[in-house]
Coordinates of C-alpha atoms and ligand atoms in Angstrom, one line a residue:
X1 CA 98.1 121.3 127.2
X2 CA 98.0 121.8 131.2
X3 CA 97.4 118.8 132.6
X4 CA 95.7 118.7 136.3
X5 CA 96.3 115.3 137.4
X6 CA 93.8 113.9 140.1
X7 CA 96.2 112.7 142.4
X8 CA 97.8 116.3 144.3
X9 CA 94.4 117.9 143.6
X10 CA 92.5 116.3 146.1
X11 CA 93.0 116.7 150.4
X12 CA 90.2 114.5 151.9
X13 CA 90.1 112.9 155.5
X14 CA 89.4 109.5 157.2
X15 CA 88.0 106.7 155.7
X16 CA 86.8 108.1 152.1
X17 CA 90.5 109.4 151.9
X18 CA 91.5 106.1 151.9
X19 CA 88.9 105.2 149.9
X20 CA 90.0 107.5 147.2
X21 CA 93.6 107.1 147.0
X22 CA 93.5 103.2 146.6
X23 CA 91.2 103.8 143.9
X24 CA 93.8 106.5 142.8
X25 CA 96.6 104.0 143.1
X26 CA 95.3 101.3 140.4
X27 CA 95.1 104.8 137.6
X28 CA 97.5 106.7 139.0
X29 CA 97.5 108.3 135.5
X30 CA 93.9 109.2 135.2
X31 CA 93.4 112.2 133.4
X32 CA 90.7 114.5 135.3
X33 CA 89.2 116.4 132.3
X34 CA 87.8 115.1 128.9
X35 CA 90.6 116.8 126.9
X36 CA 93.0 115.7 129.1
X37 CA 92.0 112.1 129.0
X38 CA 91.3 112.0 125.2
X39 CA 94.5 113.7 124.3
X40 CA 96.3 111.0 126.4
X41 CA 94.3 108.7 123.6
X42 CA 95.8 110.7 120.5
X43 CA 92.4 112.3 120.4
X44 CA 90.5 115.4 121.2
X45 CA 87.5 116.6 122.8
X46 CA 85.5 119.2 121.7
X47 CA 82.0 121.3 122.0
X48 CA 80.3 123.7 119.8
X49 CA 80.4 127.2 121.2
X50 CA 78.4 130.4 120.8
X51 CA 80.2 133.3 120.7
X52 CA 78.1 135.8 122.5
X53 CA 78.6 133.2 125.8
X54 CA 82.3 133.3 126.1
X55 CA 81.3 136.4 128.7
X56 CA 79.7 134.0 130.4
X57 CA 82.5 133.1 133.1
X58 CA 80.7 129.3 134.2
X59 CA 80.2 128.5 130.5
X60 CA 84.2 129.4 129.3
X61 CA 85.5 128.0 132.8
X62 CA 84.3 125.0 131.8
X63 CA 85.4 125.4 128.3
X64 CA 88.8 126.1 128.9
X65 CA 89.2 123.2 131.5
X66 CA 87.3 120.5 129.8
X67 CA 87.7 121.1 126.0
X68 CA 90.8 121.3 123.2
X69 CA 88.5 121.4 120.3
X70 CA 85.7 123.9 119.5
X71 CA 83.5 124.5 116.7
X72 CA 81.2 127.5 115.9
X73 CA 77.4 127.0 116.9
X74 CA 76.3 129.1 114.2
X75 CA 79.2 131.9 114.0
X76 CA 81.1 130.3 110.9
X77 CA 77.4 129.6 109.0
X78 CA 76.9 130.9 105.0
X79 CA 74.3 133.3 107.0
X80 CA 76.6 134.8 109.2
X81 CA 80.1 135.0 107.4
X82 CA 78.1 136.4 104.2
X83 CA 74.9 138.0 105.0
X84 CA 75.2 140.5 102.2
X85 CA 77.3 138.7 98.9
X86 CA 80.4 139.6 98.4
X87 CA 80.5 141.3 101.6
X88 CA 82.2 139.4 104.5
X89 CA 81.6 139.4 108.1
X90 CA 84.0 137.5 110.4
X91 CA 83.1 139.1 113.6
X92 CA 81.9 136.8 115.7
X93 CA 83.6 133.4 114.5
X94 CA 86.9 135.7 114.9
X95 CA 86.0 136.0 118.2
X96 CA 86.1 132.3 118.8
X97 CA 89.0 131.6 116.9
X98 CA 91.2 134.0 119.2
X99 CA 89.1 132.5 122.2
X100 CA 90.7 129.2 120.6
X101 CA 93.9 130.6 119.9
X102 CA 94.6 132.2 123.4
X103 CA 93.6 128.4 125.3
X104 CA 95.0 126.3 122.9
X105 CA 92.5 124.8 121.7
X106 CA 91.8 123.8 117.8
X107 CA 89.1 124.6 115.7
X108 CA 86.5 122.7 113.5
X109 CA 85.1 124.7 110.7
X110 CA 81.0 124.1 110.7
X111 CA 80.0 124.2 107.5
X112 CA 80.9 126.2 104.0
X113 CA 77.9 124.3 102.1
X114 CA 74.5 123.5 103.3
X115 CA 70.7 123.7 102.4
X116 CA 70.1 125.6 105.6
X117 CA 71.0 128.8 107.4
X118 CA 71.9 130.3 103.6
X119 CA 71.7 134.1 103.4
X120 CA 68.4 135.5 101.8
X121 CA 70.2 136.5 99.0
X122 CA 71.5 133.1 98.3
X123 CA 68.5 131.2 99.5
X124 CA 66.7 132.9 96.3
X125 CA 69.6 131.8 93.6
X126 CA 69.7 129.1 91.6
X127 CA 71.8 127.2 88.9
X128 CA 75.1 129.0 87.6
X129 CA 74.8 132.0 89.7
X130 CA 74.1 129.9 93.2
X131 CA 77.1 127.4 91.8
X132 CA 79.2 130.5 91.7
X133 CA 78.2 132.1 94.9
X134 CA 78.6 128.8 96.8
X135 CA 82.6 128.7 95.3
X136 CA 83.1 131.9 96.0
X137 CA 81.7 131.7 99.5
X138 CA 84.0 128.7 99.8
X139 CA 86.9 130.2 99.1
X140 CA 86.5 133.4 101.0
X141 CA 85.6 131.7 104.2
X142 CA 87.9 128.8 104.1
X143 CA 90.7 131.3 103.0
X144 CA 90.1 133.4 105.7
X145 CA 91.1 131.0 108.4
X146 CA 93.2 129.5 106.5
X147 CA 95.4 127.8 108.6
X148 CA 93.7 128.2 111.5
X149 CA 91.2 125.3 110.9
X150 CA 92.0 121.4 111.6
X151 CA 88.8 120.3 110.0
X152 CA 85.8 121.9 108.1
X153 CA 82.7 120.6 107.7
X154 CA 82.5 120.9 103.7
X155 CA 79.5 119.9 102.9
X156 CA 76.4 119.8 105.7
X157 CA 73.1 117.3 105.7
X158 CA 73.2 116.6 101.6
X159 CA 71.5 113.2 101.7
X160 CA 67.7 112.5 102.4
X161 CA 66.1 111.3 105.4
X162 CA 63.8 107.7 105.0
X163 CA 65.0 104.9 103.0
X164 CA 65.6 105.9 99.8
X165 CA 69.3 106.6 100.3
X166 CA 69.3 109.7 97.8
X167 CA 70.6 113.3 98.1
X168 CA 68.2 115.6 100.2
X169 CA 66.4 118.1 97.4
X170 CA 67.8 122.0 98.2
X171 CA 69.1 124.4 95.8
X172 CA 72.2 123.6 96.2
X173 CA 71.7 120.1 95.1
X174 CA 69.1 121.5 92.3
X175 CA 73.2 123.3 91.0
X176 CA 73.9 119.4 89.8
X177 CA 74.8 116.7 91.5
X178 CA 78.4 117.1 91.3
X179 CA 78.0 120.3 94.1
X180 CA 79.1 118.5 96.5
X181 CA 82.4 117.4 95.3
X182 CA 83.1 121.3 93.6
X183 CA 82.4 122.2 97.0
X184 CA 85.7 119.5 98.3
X185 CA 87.6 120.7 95.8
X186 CA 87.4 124.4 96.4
X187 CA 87.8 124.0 100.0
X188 CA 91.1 121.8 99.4
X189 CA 92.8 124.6 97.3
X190 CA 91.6 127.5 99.7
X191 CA 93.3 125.8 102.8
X192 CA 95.7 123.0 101.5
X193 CA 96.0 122.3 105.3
X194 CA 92.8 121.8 106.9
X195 CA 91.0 117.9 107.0
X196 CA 87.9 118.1 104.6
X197 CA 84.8 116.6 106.1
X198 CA 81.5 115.3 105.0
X199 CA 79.0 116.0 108.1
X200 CA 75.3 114.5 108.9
X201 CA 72.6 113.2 110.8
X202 CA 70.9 110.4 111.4
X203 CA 74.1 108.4 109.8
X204 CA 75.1 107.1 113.2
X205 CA 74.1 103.4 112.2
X206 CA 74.3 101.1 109.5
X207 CA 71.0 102.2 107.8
X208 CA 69.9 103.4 104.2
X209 CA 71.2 107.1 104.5
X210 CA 74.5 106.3 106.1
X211 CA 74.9 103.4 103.0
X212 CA 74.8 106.6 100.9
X213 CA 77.4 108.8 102.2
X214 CA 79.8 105.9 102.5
X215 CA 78.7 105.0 98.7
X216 CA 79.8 108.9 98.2
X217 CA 82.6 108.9 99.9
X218 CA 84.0 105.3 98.2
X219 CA 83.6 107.3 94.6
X220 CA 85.4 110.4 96.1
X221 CA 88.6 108.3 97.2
X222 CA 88.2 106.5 94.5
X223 CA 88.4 109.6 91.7
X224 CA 90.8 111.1 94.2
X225 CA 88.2 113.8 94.9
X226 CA 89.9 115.4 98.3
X227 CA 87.9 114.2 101.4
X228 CA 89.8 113.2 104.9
X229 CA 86.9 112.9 107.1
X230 CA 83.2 111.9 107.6
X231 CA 81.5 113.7 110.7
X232 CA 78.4 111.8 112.7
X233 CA 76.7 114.1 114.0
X234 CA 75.0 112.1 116.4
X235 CA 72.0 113.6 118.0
X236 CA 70.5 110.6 120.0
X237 CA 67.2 110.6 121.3
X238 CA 64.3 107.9 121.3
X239 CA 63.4 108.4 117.9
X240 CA 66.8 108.0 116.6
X241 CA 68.6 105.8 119.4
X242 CA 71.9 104.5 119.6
X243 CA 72.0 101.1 117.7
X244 CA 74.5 98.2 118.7
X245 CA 76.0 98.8 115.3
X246 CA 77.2 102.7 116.0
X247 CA 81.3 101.2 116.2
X248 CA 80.9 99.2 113.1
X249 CA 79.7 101.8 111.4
X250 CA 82.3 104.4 111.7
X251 CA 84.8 101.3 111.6
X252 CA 83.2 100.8 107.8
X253 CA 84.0 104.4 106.7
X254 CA 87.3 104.4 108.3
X255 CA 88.3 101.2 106.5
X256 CA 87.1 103.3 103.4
X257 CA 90.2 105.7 104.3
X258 CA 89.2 108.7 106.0
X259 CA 89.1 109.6 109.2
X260 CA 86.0 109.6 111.3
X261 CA 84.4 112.6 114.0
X262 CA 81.9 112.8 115.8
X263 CA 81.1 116.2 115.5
X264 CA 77.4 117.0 117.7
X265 CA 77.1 114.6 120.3
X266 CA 74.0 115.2 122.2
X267 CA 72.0 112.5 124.1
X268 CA 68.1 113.0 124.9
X269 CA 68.6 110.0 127.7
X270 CA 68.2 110.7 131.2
X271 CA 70.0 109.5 134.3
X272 CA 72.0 105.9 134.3
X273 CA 70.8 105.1 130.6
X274 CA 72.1 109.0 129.4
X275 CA 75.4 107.7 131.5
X276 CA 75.8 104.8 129.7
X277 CA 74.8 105.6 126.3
X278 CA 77.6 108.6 126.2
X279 CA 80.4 105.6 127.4
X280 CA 79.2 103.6 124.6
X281 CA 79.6 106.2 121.8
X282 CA 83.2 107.0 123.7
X283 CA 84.3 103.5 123.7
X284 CA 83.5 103.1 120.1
X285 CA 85.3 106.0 119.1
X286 CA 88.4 104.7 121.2
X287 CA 87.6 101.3 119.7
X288 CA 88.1 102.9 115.8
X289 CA 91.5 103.7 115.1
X290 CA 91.0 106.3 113.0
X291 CA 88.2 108.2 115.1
X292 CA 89.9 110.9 115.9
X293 CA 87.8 113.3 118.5
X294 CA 84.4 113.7 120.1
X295 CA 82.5 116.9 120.3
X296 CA 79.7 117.4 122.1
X297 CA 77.2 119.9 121.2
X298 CA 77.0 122.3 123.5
X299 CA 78.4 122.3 127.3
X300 CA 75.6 123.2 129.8
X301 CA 71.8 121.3 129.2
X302 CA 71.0 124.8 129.5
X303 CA 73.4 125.4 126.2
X304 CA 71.4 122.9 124.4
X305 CA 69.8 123.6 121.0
X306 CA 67.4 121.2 122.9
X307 CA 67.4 122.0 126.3
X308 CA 64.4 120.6 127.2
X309 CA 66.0 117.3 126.9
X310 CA 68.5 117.8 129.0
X311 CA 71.2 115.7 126.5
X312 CA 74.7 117.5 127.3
X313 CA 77.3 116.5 129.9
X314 CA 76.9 119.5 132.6
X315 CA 73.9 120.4 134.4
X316 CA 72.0 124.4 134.2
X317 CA 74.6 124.9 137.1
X318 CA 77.8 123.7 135.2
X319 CA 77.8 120.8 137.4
X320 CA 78.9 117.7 136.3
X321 CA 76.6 115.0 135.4
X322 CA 76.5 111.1 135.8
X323 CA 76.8 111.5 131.9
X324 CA 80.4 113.2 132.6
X325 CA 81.8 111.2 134.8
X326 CA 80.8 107.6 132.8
X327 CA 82.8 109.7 129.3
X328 CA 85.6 110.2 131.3
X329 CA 85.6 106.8 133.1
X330 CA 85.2 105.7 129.1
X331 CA 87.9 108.1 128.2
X332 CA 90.6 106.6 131.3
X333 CA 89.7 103.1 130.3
X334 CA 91.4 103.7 126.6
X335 CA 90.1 102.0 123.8
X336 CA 91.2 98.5 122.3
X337 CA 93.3 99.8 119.6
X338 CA 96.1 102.1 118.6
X339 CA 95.3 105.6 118.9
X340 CA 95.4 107.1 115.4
X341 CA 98.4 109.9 114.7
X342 CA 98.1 112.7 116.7
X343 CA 99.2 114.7 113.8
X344 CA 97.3 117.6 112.7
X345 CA 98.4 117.5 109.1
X346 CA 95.4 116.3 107.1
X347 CA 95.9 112.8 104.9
X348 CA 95.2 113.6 101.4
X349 CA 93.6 111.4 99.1
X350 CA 94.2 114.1 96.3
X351 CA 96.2 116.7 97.3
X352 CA 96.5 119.9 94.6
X353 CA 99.9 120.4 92.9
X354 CA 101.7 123.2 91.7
X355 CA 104.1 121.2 89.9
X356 CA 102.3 120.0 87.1
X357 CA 103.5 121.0 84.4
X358 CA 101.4 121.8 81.6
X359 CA 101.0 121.4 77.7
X360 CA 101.8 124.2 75.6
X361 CA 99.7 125.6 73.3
X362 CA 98.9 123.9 69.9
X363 CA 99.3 120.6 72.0
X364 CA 98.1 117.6 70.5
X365 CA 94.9 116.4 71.4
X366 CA 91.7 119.2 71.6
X367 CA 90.0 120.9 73.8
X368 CA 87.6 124.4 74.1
X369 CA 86.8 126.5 77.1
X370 CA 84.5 128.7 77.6
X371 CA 83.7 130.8 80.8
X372 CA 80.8 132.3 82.4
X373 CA 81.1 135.3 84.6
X374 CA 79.1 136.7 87.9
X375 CA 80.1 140.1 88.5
X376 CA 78.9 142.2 91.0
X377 CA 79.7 145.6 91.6
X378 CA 83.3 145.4 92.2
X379 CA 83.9 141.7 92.1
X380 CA 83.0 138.9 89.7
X381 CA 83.8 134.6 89.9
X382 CA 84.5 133.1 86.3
X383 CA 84.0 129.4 86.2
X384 CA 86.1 128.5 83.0
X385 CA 84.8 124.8 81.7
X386 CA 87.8 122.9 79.9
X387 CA 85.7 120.3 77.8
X388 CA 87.5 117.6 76.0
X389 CA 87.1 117.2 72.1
X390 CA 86.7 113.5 70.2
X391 CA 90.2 112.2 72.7
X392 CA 90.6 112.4 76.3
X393 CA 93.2 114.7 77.6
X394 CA 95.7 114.3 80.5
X395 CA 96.7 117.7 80.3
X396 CA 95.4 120.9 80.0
X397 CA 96.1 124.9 79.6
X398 CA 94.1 127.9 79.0
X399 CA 94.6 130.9 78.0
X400 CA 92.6 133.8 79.3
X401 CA 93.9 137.7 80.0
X402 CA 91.3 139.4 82.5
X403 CA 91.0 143.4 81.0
X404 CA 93.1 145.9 82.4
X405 CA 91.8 146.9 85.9
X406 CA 90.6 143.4 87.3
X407 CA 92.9 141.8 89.9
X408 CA 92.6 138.2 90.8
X409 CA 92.3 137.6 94.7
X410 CA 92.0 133.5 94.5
X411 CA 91.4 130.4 92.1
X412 CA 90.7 127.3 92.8
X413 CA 91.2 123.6 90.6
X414 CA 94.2 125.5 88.6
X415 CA 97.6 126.8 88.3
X416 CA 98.1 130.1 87.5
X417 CA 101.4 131.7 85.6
X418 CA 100.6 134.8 84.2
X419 CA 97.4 134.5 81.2
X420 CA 97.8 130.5 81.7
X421 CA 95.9 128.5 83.4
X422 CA 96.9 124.9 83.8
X423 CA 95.3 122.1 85.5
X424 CA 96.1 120.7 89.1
X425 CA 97.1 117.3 89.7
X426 CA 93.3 115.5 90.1
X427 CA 91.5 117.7 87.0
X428 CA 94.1 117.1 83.9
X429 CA 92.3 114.0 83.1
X430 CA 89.2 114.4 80.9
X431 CA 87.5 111.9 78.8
X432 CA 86.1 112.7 75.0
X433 CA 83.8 115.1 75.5
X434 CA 83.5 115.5 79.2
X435 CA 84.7 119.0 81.1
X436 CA 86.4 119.8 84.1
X437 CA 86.2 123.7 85.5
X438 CA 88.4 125.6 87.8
X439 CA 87.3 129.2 88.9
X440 CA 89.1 133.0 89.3
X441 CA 87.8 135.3 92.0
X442 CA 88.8 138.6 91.5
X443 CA 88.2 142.8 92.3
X444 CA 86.9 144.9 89.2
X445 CA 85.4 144.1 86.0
X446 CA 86.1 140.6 84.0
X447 CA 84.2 141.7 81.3
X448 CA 84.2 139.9 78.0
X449 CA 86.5 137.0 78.1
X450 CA 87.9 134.9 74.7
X451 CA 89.9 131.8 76.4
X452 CA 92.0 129.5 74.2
X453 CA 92.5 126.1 75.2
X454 CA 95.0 123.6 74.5
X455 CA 95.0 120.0 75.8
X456 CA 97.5 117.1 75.3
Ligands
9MR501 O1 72.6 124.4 117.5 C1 72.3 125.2 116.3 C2 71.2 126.1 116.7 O2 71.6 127.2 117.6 C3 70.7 126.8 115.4 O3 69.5 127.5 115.7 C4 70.3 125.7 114.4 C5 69.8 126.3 113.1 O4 69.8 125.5 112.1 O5 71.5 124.9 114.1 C6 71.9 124.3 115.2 O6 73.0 123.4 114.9 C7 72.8 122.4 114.0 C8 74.1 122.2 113.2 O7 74.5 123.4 112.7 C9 73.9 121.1 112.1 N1 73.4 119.9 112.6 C10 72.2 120.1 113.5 C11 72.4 121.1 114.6 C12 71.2 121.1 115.5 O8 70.1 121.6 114.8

């Protein structure tokens, strides 16, 4: 990225010259913006953006000196990308992504899956049908920008506020508990490329709710469900402050093996205890090897989805803040440890692959599928369950011929070659009487389907 360096930028007289230079002299390398100074760290630094502001010259001036990372305010929401199912609308998160694109600046994906912001028409489905619209939604969304994305927000705010440490109640969660992890799965084999993220609230501590997600995301790597990231959100204000243990709690998810973001950084603070609270969650994020960007959530107070509180790093002017100057101060320090890899390819704990090669048919060991189909007019999603019989099965293959007319525009959880459809490296494994599904997307009518199974 261009780089302004501090040092031929700035032509003062006298005394404060002096002044300035000798401070200049002991950091001679000290970056002058946040992306700048965090890429210098191996990491980034981002903001959410709205769209309909990029006109706005003070608001992308800033953007496009300060920021390399940017993620959708609302643009890239199941509201806005799907307002009408089955009908797509990219407009405006398109809009960013060029922005993006023509700055150089990368892109976080906020969110595919969430109880909130969910289209009427989704908002009023439940069970099977919801299940289907969510995978669908998934994998038209994620397979859109595919590519384009370094990490999506999967899965948004699934676990419940207060102490109990369970999932927060929605419809989505109301689908079955394993939503969340379909949801993974689906995004991993619509964009092979892009770092999957878990993203929430009030996790920003070692407390009750964060205990959850890190219990979620110890099964995950642990049954090679694909995750690479967990997002903290953190939205500080008085009544959810910024605890002493905020570094050993991202340090306790990283050690589980994923990276760590965070992903909404705004601080309801004011003055010298704003300032220092935004070094501390800096430092800590330079402190954890594997916390690989900040993003702040929003760039003017005035941007704020509170603006009342004044939390971000620029004034209603676009002028910097003490808040600014004490992250980039943080930023120049460095942190303690290594940076993580500046790479952009995603770690995989469970990455889909096409090589697996399947059992035939008549195989040894059983197992049945059956599918279930919602079709609308000129589309339809089958979810096809592979359910073990009396053994497990390490392998799997179905057979299933879609009627003349229906073409298939994406799948997820399965190889395809021709009418067979064969398991993917983390789904060939299912104990006696347990099921695994995997999902076709297609144009036309699926009509009446009779799969055959075979399992070895
Ligand atoms: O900043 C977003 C605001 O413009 C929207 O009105 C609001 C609607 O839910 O969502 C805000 O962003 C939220 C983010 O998507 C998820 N975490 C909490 C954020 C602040 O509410």
């Amino acid at each position: 990225m261009d780089r302004a360096r501090t040092g031929g930028a700035i032509a003062l007289a006298g005394a404060a010259a002096i002044a300035v230079v000798v401070g200049l002299a002991s950091s001679a390398q000290a970056a002058t913006t946040l992306g700048a100074s965090a890429a210098d760290k191996g990491r980034y630094f981002g903001t959410a953006v709205a769209a309909y502001k990029l006109s706005d010259a003070t608001y992308s001036g800033i953007l496009d000196r300060e920021f390399n990372m940017i993620t959708p305010e609302n643009e890239m929401k199941w509201d806005a990308t799907e307002p009408t199912q089955g009908q797509f609308s990219y407009g405006s998160a398109d809009q960013i992504v060029a922005h993006a694109n023509a700055h150089g600046q990368r892109m976080r994906g906020h969110a595919l899956a969430w109880y909130s912001q969910q289209p009427g028409w989704a908002q009023n489905m439940s069970g099977t049908a919801l299940r289907n619209a969510m995978v669908n939604h998934i994998t038209n969304v994620a397979g859109h920008y595919k590519g384009k994305i370094y990490a999506w927000d999967v899965v948004n705010e699934a676990f419940a506020d207060g102490g109990g440490g369970g999932r927060r109640d929605s419809n989505l969660q109301r689908t079955g508990n394993d939503w969340i992890e379909v949801a993974f799965r689906t995004a991993r084999a619509a964009d092979p490329g892009a770092k999957l993220c878990y993203n929430d609230y009030n996790t920003d501590g070692i407390n009750a709710k964060s205990t959850a997600v890190y219990t979620m995301v110890q099964d995950f790597k642990a049954r090679g469900v694909p995750i690479d990231c967990v997002g903290f959100q953190s939205h500080i204000n008085s009544g959810s402050p910024l605890t002493s243990d905020y570094q050993a709690n991202l340090q306790r998810f990283a050690d589980l093996g994923v990276d760590v973001q965070i992903t909404e950084l705004d601080i309801a603070y004011s003055g010298t205890q704003q300032a220092n609270a935004y070094a501390s969650v800096t430092k800590a994020c330079l402190a954890v090897a594997r916390c690989t960007g900040i993003t702040v959530w929003g760039i003017r107070d005035s941007d704020s989805w509170r603006s009342s509180d004044n939390p971000l790093l620029f004034d209603n002017n676009g002028n910097k803040k003490a808040a600014y100057t004490s992250t980039l101060d943080a930023l120049n320090a460095g942190g303690t440890t290594s940076p993580p890899p500046v790479s952009t390819s995603p770690s995989r704990s469970a990455s889909p692959s096409p090589s697996t090669s399947p059992s035939g048919p008549g195989g040894g060991q059983g197992c049945t599928a059956t599918t279930s189909v919602n079709q609308w007019q000129g589309g339809f999603v089958v979810t096809v369950r592979v359910t073990a019989g009396s053994a497990a099965i390490n392998a799997w293959t179905v057979g299933l011929t879609l009627p003349t007319g229906a073409t298939v525009t994406g799948t997820w959880n399965v190889t395809r070659s021709g009418n067979s459809w064969s398991n993917v490296s983390y789904n060939g494994h299912v104990n006696a009487g347990q099921y695994t599904e995997f999902g076709i997307q297609g144009t036309g009518t699926a009509g009446t389907l009779s799969p055959t199974c075979a399992g070895s």
